[in-house]
Amino acid sequence: MMIMKRLRLHLTSLAMALFLAGCAVGPDYQRPDVDISGAFKEASLSPEAAKQWKMAQPAEALARGRWWAIFNEPVLDKLEDQAMNANQDLKAAAARLRQARALRQGAESELLPNLDAGFGPMRQRQSNAAQGLTEGADNSAQTLWRAQAGVSYEVDLFGRIASDVDAATADAEQSAALFQSVRLALQADVAQAYFRIRRLDAEEALYRRTVELRGKTLELVQQRYDEGEIGGLDLARAKSALSSASSQALGIERERAVAEHALATLLGKTPAQFALAHEPLGRVSVDIPAGLPSSLLERRPDIAAAERAMAAANARVGVAKAAFFPRLTLTGAFGYESDELGSLLEWSSRTFLLGPLVGTVLTLPIFDGGRREAGLERARARYEEDVAAYRQTVLRAFREVEDGLSSLRILKEQTTVQDDAVQQASRAAELSQIQYREGSVSYLDVIDADRQVLVQQRASLALDGERAQTAVALVRAIGGGWNIDGRELASR
């Protein structure tokens, strides 16, 4: 009868604890609003495009695909695959993601009881005074054998454990978004390094042609000098022009070597293990339309990471609030104990314990010198910091997309103008050669016209390289691949 009463008492206590477990004190999480426009500024240049756009919200789980395939560069495709398999920064990010998921698993384990078992002897001798014996009475040590299982469980009365799990879950999701951010950044870095090398290859080819032409020009000037038709000044100027072009060609070669070394590092290789064949950059014809829906900002992993950081901080406010309330821990043990090993497992040797061996079942905090208040204030301030960081991340994302859209539009126009400048400079150089042979201009005019052709051609190549790298930066700004009018421009 006494056992039944105790059992009913424990069951009643457990039911009350489970009822109170729903009394969570943590704040409900709601993503804060961000004061942004519904469309990019560039959309105003295209009324039809503006109709397609909507407000952006984080959704980093959307597929991004092999967005670099839009450039139709087979070599770049292979380099991207190598980077995804061997880059050490990406591997470190993946390891951080596994750590965060393990921490979440550890937090979730607190929702379940802890069960353990043990076996072993204990040697003990109590004092004579404790047993009510005289000072000289015989009191020998005893050996106590014990085999038992123990269980402990903290009832989540006010949502402390649940909030901790929410925070760990948000942390894991933030790590997943940060992994995607590192992955996207790596893909963009590889593409930009590749196009930079290709642009330098084009400049190298330009200077090789320039050195070759100036070398032939020097031969003609030398011949005219030997025949006494011109003075030493023209010969010195021709030699100076050739040396200047050769020097600049060596500078381009040095830049190319450094860029190739940087690309090797992105691929997880040493510079000695990697070499990229020379191939001049062609004009990149990919144009990312200004009518790109702003919903694609949902694909930016840095926005998703900032939003998950807010969720984790909000959950930790709940953890800090729960510290003001009681904690209920249920413990118990059942097993056998005996002073002889042979009788340890007999029915008469059974034993059990309900309640903590040390301390109390219900713990109520009363005074801690303001430690809990400080912890709550810190949690709230951290949440406010993460809110500000999230809003700033969204604003920065809009700026980066605006930069990319406007830069591509203006670069396209600038390239057209620059092509005309190259044509006119080439025409001027041809005319100066004709006039020099006729004796109507000095050789200084020829050199100046030739120098202008080189300057304009190099400026044109720089614009081609900048267009390619800006296109990569814009794809990165929108979070990867995109889809417009139901047609995927980058294969998934």
Coordinates of C-alpha atoms in Angstrom, one line a residue:
M1 CA 0.0 0.0 0.0
M2 CA 2.8 2.4 0.9
I3 CA 4.5 1.6 -2.4
M4 CA 1.4 2.4 -4.3
K5 CA 0.9 5.7 -2.5
R6 CA 4.5 6.7 -3.4
L7 CA 4.0 5.6 -7.0
R8 CA 0.9 7.8 -7.3
L9 CA 2.7 10.7 -5.7
H10 CA 5.6 10.4 -8.3
L11 CA 3.2 10.1 -11.2
T12 CA 1.3 13.2 -10.0
S13 CA 4.5 15.1 -9.7
L14 CA 5.6 14.0 -13.2
A15 CA 2.2 15.0 -14.7
M16 CA 2.5 18.5 -13.1
A17 CA 6.0 18.8 -14.4
L18 CA 5.0 17.9 -18.0
F19 CA 2.1 20.4 -17.7
L20 CA 4.5 23.1 -16.6
A21 CA 6.9 22.2 -19.4
G22 CA 4.7 24.1 -21.8
C23 CA 5.3 27.4 -19.9
A24 CA 8.1 28.5 -22.1
V25 CA 9.3 32.1 -21.4
G26 CA 11.4 32.7 -24.4
P27 CA 10.3 35.4 -27.0
D28 CA 8.7 34.1 -30.2
Y29 CA 11.0 34.7 -33.2
Q30 CA 9.8 37.0 -36.0
R31 CA 12.2 38.2 -38.7
P32 CA 12.4 42.0 -38.5
D33 CA 11.4 44.2 -41.4
V34 CA 14.0 45.9 -43.6
D35 CA 13.2 49.2 -45.1
I36 CA 14.1 48.6 -48.7
S37 CA 12.6 49.5 -52.1
G38 CA 10.7 46.9 -54.1
A39 CA 12.9 47.1 -57.1
F40 CA 16.5 48.0 -58.0
K41 CA 17.3 51.5 -59.2
E42 CA 18.4 50.1 -62.6
A43 CA 14.8 48.8 -63.2
S44 CA 13.6 52.4 -63.7
L45 CA 15.5 52.3 -67.0
S46 CA 13.3 49.5 -68.2
P47 CA 9.6 49.8 -67.3
E48 CA 8.9 46.2 -68.5
A49 CA 11.6 44.8 -66.3
A50 CA 10.2 46.7 -63.3
K51 CA 7.0 44.8 -63.4
Q52 CA 8.8 41.5 -62.8
W53 CA 10.4 42.3 -59.5
K54 CA 9.3 41.7 -55.9
M55 CA 10.7 42.1 -52.4
A56 CA 13.6 39.8 -51.5
Q57 CA 13.5 37.4 -48.6
P58 CA 16.3 34.9 -47.6
A59 CA 15.9 31.4 -49.0
E60 CA 19.4 30.1 -49.4
A61 CA 18.2 26.5 -50.1
L62 CA 17.2 27.4 -53.7
A63 CA 19.4 25.6 -56.2
R64 CA 22.2 27.7 -57.7
G65 CA 23.6 25.2 -60.2
R66 CA 26.7 25.5 -62.4
W67 CA 26.2 29.2 -63.2
W68 CA 29.6 29.7 -64.7
A69 CA 28.5 27.5 -67.7
I70 CA 26.9 30.6 -69.2
F71 CA 30.4 31.8 -70.2
N72 CA 30.8 28.7 -72.4
E73 CA 34.4 28.2 -71.2
P74 CA 35.3 24.4 -71.0
V75 CA 38.6 25.2 -69.2
L76 CA 36.7 27.2 -66.6
D77 CA 34.3 24.4 -66.0
K78 CA 37.2 22.0 -65.2
L79 CA 38.8 24.5 -62.9
E80 CA 35.6 25.0 -61.0
D81 CA 35.3 21.3 -60.5
Q82 CA 38.9 21.1 -59.2
A83 CA 38.3 23.9 -56.8
M84 CA 35.1 22.3 -55.4
N85 CA 37.0 19.0 -54.7
A86 CA 40.3 20.3 -53.4
N87 CA 40.0 23.9 -52.0
Q88 CA 41.1 23.8 -48.3
D89 CA 39.0 26.8 -47.3
L90 CA 35.9 25.0 -48.5
K91 CA 36.9 21.9 -46.6
A92 CA 37.4 23.9 -43.5
A93 CA 33.9 25.4 -43.9
A94 CA 32.4 21.9 -44.3
A95 CA 34.2 20.9 -41.1
R96 CA 32.7 23.9 -39.3
L97 CA 29.3 22.8 -40.6
R98 CA 29.7 19.3 -39.1
Q99 CA 30.8 20.8 -35.8
A100 CA 27.6 23.0 -35.7
R101 CA 25.4 20.0 -36.5
A102 CA 27.1 18.0 -33.8
L103 CA 26.5 20.8 -31.3
R104 CA 22.8 20.8 -32.3
Q105 CA 22.6 17.0 -31.8
G106 CA 24.2 17.5 -28.3
A107 CA 21.6 20.1 -27.4
E108 CA 18.8 17.9 -28.6
S109 CA 20.1 15.1 -26.4
E110 CA 19.2 17.2 -23.3
L111 CA 15.5 16.7 -24.2
L112 CA 15.9 12.9 -23.4
P113 CA 16.7 11.2 -20.1
N114 CA 20.2 10.1 -19.3
L115 CA 20.6 6.4 -18.5
D116 CA 23.8 4.8 -17.1
A117 CA 24.8 1.6 -15.4
G118 CA 27.6 0.5 -13.2
F119 CA 29.1 -2.3 -11.3
G120 CA 31.9 -2.5 -8.7
P121 CA 32.8 -2.8 -5.0
M122 CA 33.1 0.0 -2.4
R123 CA 35.3 -0.4 0.7
Q124 CA 34.1 1.7 3.7
R125 CA 34.6 2.0 7.4
Q126 CA 32.3 4.2 9.5
S127 CA 33.5 5.8 12.7
N128 CA 32.6 4.3 16.1
A129 CA 30.8 7.6 17.0
A130 CA 28.6 7.4 13.9
Q131 CA 27.5 3.8 14.9
G132 CA 27.1 4.6 18.6
L133 CA 30.0 2.4 19.6
T134 CA 32.5 3.0 22.4
E135 CA 35.9 4.3 21.5
G136 CA 37.6 0.9 21.8
A137 CA 34.9 -1.2 20.3
D138 CA 35.7 -3.5 17.4
N139 CA 34.8 -1.7 14.1
S140 CA 36.2 -3.3 11.0
A141 CA 35.9 -2.1 7.4
Q142 CA 33.2 -3.5 5.1
T143 CA 33.1 -4.2 1.4
L144 CA 29.8 -3.3 -0.4
W145 CA 29.2 -4.7 -3.9
R146 CA 26.8 -2.7 -6.1
A147 CA 25.3 -3.3 -9.5
Q148 CA 22.7 -0.7 -10.6
A149 CA 21.3 1.5 -13.3
G150 CA 20.6 5.2 -12.9
V151 CA 18.4 7.6 -14.8
S152 CA 18.2 11.4 -14.7
Y153 CA 15.9 13.8 -16.5
E154 CA 15.5 17.6 -16.4
V155 CA 11.9 18.6 -17.0
D156 CA 11.9 21.6 -19.3
L157 CA 9.6 23.6 -17.1
F158 CA 10.1 27.0 -18.7
G159 CA 11.6 26.2 -22.1
R160 CA 15.3 26.5 -21.2
I161 CA 16.3 23.3 -23.0
A162 CA 13.9 23.9 -25.9
S163 CA 15.4 27.4 -26.4
D164 CA 18.9 26.0 -26.3
V165 CA 17.9 23.5 -29.0
D166 CA 16.4 26.3 -31.1
A167 CA 19.6 28.3 -30.8
A168 CA 21.8 25.3 -31.7
T169 CA 19.5 24.5 -34.7
A170 CA 19.7 28.1 -35.9
D171 CA 23.5 28.0 -35.4
A172 CA 23.7 24.9 -37.6
E173 CA 21.5 26.5 -40.2
Q174 CA 23.7 29.6 -40.1
S175 CA 26.8 27.4 -40.6
A176 CA 25.1 25.7 -43.6
A177 CA 24.5 29.2 -45.1
L178 CA 28.1 30.2 -44.4
F179 CA 29.3 27.1 -46.1
Q180 CA 27.2 28.0 -49.2
S181 CA 28.7 31.6 -48.9
V182 CA 32.3 30.2 -48.9
R183 CA 31.4 27.9 -51.8
L184 CA 29.9 30.7 -53.9
A185 CA 32.8 33.0 -53.1
L186 CA 35.2 30.3 -54.2
Q187 CA 33.4 29.7 -57.4
A188 CA 33.4 33.5 -58.1
D189 CA 37.1 33.9 -57.2
V190 CA 38.1 31.0 -59.5
A191 CA 36.1 32.6 -62.4
Q192 CA 37.5 36.0 -61.8
A193 CA 41.0 34.7 -61.5
Y194 CA 40.5 32.8 -64.7
F195 CA 39.3 35.8 -66.7
R196 CA 42.1 37.9 -65.3
I197 CA 44.7 35.5 -66.6
R198 CA 42.9 35.4 -70.0
R199 CA 42.9 39.2 -70.1
L200 CA 46.7 39.2 -69.3
D201 CA 47.2 36.6 -72.1
A202 CA 45.5 39.0 -74.5
E203 CA 47.7 41.8 -73.4
E204 CA 50.8 39.6 -73.7
A205 CA 49.7 38.8 -77.3
L206 CA 49.2 42.5 -78.0
Y207 CA 52.7 43.4 -76.7
R208 CA 54.3 40.5 -78.7
R209 CA 52.8 41.9 -81.8
T210 CA 53.8 45.4 -80.8
V211 CA 57.4 44.3 -80.1
E212 CA 57.5 42.5 -83.5
L213 CA 56.2 45.5 -85.4
R214 CA 58.5 47.9 -83.6
G215 CA 61.4 45.6 -84.3
K216 CA 60.6 45.7 -88.0
T217 CA 60.2 49.5 -87.8
L218 CA 63.6 49.7 -86.2
E219 CA 65.2 47.7 -89.0
L220 CA 63.7 50.2 -91.5
V221 CA 64.9 53.2 -89.5
Q222 CA 68.3 51.7 -89.1
Q223 CA 68.5 51.2 -92.9
R224 CA 67.5 54.8 -93.5
Y225 CA 70.1 56.0 -91.0
D226 CA 72.8 53.9 -92.6
E227 CA 71.9 55.4 -95.9
G228 CA 72.1 58.9 -94.4
E229 CA 68.5 59.8 -95.0
I230 CA 67.7 60.5 -91.3
G231 CA 69.7 61.5 -88.2
G232 CA 70.5 59.7 -85.0
L233 CA 67.6 61.2 -83.2
D234 CA 65.0 59.1 -85.1
L235 CA 67.1 56.0 -84.6
A236 CA 67.3 56.6 -80.9
R237 CA 63.6 57.1 -80.7
A238 CA 62.9 53.9 -82.5
K239 CA 65.2 52.0 -80.2
S240 CA 63.5 53.6 -77.2
A241 CA 60.0 52.6 -78.4
L242 CA 61.1 49.0 -78.9
S243 CA 62.7 48.8 -75.4
S244 CA 59.7 50.4 -73.8
A245 CA 57.3 47.8 -75.4
S246 CA 59.7 44.9 -74.4
S247 CA 59.8 46.2 -70.8
Q248 CA 56.0 46.5 -70.6
A249 CA 55.6 43.0 -72.0
L250 CA 57.8 41.6 -69.2
G251 CA 55.6 43.5 -66.7
I252 CA 52.5 41.7 -68.1
E253 CA 54.4 38.4 -67.9
R254 CA 55.1 39.0 -64.2
E255 CA 51.5 39.9 -63.5
R256 CA 50.4 36.7 -65.3
A257 CA 52.7 34.5 -63.2
V258 CA 51.3 36.0 -60.0
A259 CA 47.7 35.5 -61.1
E260 CA 48.4 31.9 -62.1
H261 CA 49.9 31.2 -58.6
A262 CA 46.8 32.7 -57.0
L263 CA 44.5 30.4 -59.1
A264 CA 46.6 27.4 -58.2
T265 CA 46.0 28.1 -54.5
L266 CA 42.3 28.3 -55.1
L267 CA 42.5 24.9 -56.7
G268 CA 44.2 23.4 -53.7
K269 CA 47.6 23.1 -55.5
T270 CA 51.0 24.6 -55.2
P271 CA 52.2 26.8 -58.1
A272 CA 54.6 24.1 -59.2
Q273 CA 51.7 21.7 -59.7
F274 CA 49.6 23.9 -61.9
A275 CA 50.0 25.6 -65.2
L276 CA 47.4 27.2 -67.4
A277 CA 47.9 27.3 -71.2
H278 CA 48.0 30.8 -72.8
E279 CA 44.8 31.7 -74.4
P280 CA 43.8 35.4 -75.0
L281 CA 40.4 36.5 -73.7
G282 CA 37.6 36.9 -76.2
R283 CA 34.8 39.4 -75.8
V284 CA 32.3 38.1 -73.2
S285 CA 28.9 38.4 -74.7
V286 CA 26.8 37.4 -71.7
D287 CA 24.5 40.2 -70.5
I288 CA 22.6 39.7 -67.3
P289 CA 19.4 41.6 -67.9
A290 CA 18.4 44.6 -65.7
G291 CA 15.0 43.0 -65.4
L292 CA 16.4 40.3 -63.1
P293 CA 13.8 39.8 -60.4
S294 CA 14.9 41.0 -57.0
S295 CA 13.6 37.8 -55.5
L296 CA 16.9 36.3 -56.5
L297 CA 18.4 38.1 -53.5
E298 CA 16.7 35.3 -51.6
R299 CA 19.5 33.1 -52.8
R300 CA 22.3 35.1 -51.1
P301 CA 23.7 32.8 -48.4
D302 CA 25.2 35.7 -46.4
I303 CA 21.6 37.1 -45.9
A304 CA 20.4 33.7 -44.8
A305 CA 23.4 33.4 -42.4
A306 CA 22.6 36.8 -40.9
E307 CA 18.9 35.9 -40.5
R308 CA 19.8 32.6 -38.8
A309 CA 22.2 34.4 -36.5
M310 CA 19.2 36.6 -35.4
A311 CA 17.1 33.5 -34.7
A312 CA 19.9 31.9 -32.6
A313 CA 20.3 35.2 -30.6
N314 CA 16.5 35.4 -30.1
A315 CA 16.5 31.8 -28.7
R316 CA 19.3 32.6 -26.3
V317 CA 17.2 35.4 -24.9
G318 CA 14.8 32.7 -23.9
V319 CA 17.6 30.7 -22.3
A320 CA 18.6 33.7 -20.3
K321 CA 15.0 34.3 -19.2
A322 CA 14.5 30.7 -18.1
A323 CA 17.4 31.1 -15.7
F324 CA 15.1 33.2 -13.5
F325 CA 12.8 30.2 -13.0
P326 CA 13.0 26.9 -11.1
R327 CA 14.7 23.8 -12.5
L328 CA 13.2 20.4 -11.9
T329 CA 15.5 17.3 -12.2
L330 CA 14.1 13.8 -11.8
T331 CA 16.6 11.1 -10.8
G332 CA 16.4 7.5 -9.8
A333 CA 18.5 4.4 -9.5
F334 CA 17.6 0.7 -9.3
G335 CA 19.9 -2.3 -8.8
Y336 CA 21.4 -4.6 -6.3
E337 CA 23.9 -4.2 -3.4
S338 CA 25.4 -6.7 -1.0
D339 CA 28.4 -7.2 1.2
E340 CA 29.2 -10.4 -0.6
L341 CA 29.6 -10.8 -4.3
G342 CA 27.9 -14.2 -4.3
S343 CA 24.6 -12.9 -3.0
L344 CA 24.7 -9.7 -5.1
L345 CA 22.0 -10.7 -7.5
E346 CA 19.6 -12.2 -5.0
W347 CA 16.1 -10.8 -4.7
S348 CA 16.7 -9.7 -1.2
S349 CA 19.7 -7.6 -2.4
R350 CA 17.6 -5.3 -4.6
T351 CA 17.6 -1.6 -3.9
F352 CA 16.3 1.6 -5.5
L353 CA 16.5 5.4 -5.0
L354 CA 14.1 8.0 -6.2
G355 CA 15.3 11.6 -5.9
P356 CA 18.8 13.1 -6.1
L357 CA 21.6 11.6 -4.3
V358 CA 23.0 15.1 -3.6
G359 CA 21.0 18.3 -3.7
T360 CA 17.3 18.8 -4.3
V361 CA 14.7 17.9 -7.0
L362 CA 13.4 21.4 -7.5
T363 CA 16.0 24.3 -7.5
L364 CA 14.8 27.9 -7.2
P365 CA 17.3 30.7 -7.8
I366 CA 17.0 33.5 -5.2
F367 CA 20.0 35.8 -5.3
D368 CA 23.2 35.7 -7.5
G369 CA 24.4 39.3 -7.3
G370 CA 22.9 40.3 -10.7
R371 CA 24.5 37.6 -12.8
R372 CA 21.2 36.5 -14.4
E373 CA 20.1 40.1 -15.1
A374 CA 23.5 40.7 -16.8
G375 CA 23.1 37.5 -18.8
L376 CA 19.7 38.6 -20.0
E377 CA 20.8 42.1 -20.9
R378 CA 23.8 40.6 -22.8
A379 CA 21.5 38.2 -24.8
R380 CA 19.1 41.1 -25.7
A381 CA 22.0 43.3 -26.8
R382 CA 23.4 40.5 -28.9
Y383 CA 20.0 40.1 -30.6
E384 CA 19.9 43.8 -31.4
E385 CA 23.4 43.6 -32.8
D386 CA 22.4 40.7 -35.1
V387 CA 19.3 42.6 -36.2
A388 CA 21.4 45.5 -37.2
A389 CA 23.9 43.2 -39.0
Y390 CA 21.1 41.5 -40.9
R391 CA 19.7 44.8 -42.1
Q392 CA 23.1 46.0 -43.1
T393 CA 23.7 42.7 -45.0
V394 CA 20.5 43.2 -47.0
L395 CA 21.4 46.8 -47.8
R396 CA 24.9 45.8 -48.9
A397 CA 23.4 43.1 -51.1
F398 CA 21.1 45.6 -52.8
R399 CA 24.1 47.9 -53.4
E400 CA 26.2 45.1 -54.9
V401 CA 23.5 44.1 -57.3
E402 CA 23.0 47.8 -58.2
D403 CA 26.7 48.1 -58.8
G404 CA 26.8 45.1 -61.0
L405 CA 23.8 46.0 -63.1
S406 CA 24.8 49.6 -63.7
S407 CA 28.5 48.6 -64.3
L408 CA 27.5 46.0 -67.0
R409 CA 25.2 48.5 -68.7
I410 CA 27.8 51.3 -68.7
L411 CA 30.7 49.0 -69.7
K412 CA 28.7 47.8 -72.7
E413 CA 28.3 51.4 -73.9
Q414 CA 31.9 52.2 -73.0
T415 CA 33.2 49.2 -75.0
T416 CA 31.4 50.5 -78.1
V417 CA 33.0 53.9 -77.7
Q418 CA 36.4 52.4 -77.0
D419 CA 36.2 50.3 -80.2
D420 CA 35.8 53.5 -82.1
A421 CA 38.8 55.0 -80.3
V422 CA 40.9 52.0 -81.3
Q423 CA 39.8 52.4 -84.9
Q424 CA 40.6 56.1 -85.0
A425 CA 44.0 55.6 -83.4
S426 CA 44.9 52.9 -85.9
R427 CA 43.9 55.2 -88.7
A428 CA 46.0 58.0 -87.3
A429 CA 49.0 55.7 -87.0
E430 CA 48.6 54.6 -90.7
L431 CA 48.4 58.2 -91.8
S432 CA 51.5 59.2 -89.7
Q433 CA 53.5 56.4 -91.4
I434 CA 52.5 57.6 -94.8
Q435 CA 53.3 61.2 -94.0
Y436 CA 56.7 60.2 -92.4
R437 CA 57.7 58.4 -95.6
E438 CA 56.7 61.5 -97.5
G439 CA 58.7 63.6 -95.2
S440 CA 55.9 65.8 -94.0
V441 CA 56.1 64.8 -90.3
S442 CA 58.8 63.8 -87.9
Y443 CA 59.4 60.4 -86.6
L444 CA 58.3 61.7 -83.2
D445 CA 54.8 62.0 -84.6
V446 CA 55.0 58.3 -85.8
I447 CA 56.0 57.1 -82.4
D448 CA 53.3 59.2 -80.7
A449 CA 50.6 57.8 -83.0
D450 CA 51.9 54.2 -82.5
R451 CA 51.9 54.7 -78.7
Q452 CA 48.3 55.9 -78.9
V453 CA 47.3 52.7 -80.7
L454 CA 48.9 50.6 -78.0
V455 CA 47.2 52.6 -75.3
Q456 CA 43.8 52.4 -76.9
Q457 CA 44.1 48.7 -77.6
R458 CA 45.2 47.9 -74.1
A459 CA 42.3 50.0 -72.7
S460 CA 39.9 47.9 -74.9
L461 CA 41.3 44.7 -73.5
A462 CA 41.0 46.0 -70.0
L463 CA 37.3 46.8 -70.6
D464 CA 36.8 43.2 -72.0
G465 CA 38.3 41.8 -68.8
E466 CA 36.4 44.1 -66.6
R467 CA 33.1 43.1 -68.3
A468 CA 33.8 39.4 -67.7
Q469 CA 34.8 40.0 -64.0
T470 CA 31.8 42.3 -63.4
A471 CA 29.5 39.7 -64.8
V472 CA 30.9 37.2 -62.4
A473 CA 30.6 39.7 -59.5
L474 CA 26.9 40.3 -60.4
V475 CA 26.1 36.5 -60.5
R476 CA 27.8 36.3 -57.1
A477 CA 25.8 39.3 -55.8
I478 CA 22.5 37.6 -56.7
G479 CA 23.6 34.4 -55.0
G480 CA 24.4 32.1 -58.0
G481 CA 22.4 31.1 -61.0
W482 CA 19.1 32.6 -62.0
N483 CA 15.9 31.9 -64.0
I484 CA 13.8 34.4 -65.9
D485 CA 10.6 33.9 -67.9
G486 CA 10.7 30.3 -66.9
R487 CA 13.9 29.7 -68.8
E488 CA 17.1 28.6 -66.9
L489 CA 20.1 30.6 -68.2
A490 CA 22.5 28.5 -66.1
S491 CA 22.2 24.8 -66.0
R492 CA 21.3 23.4 -62.6

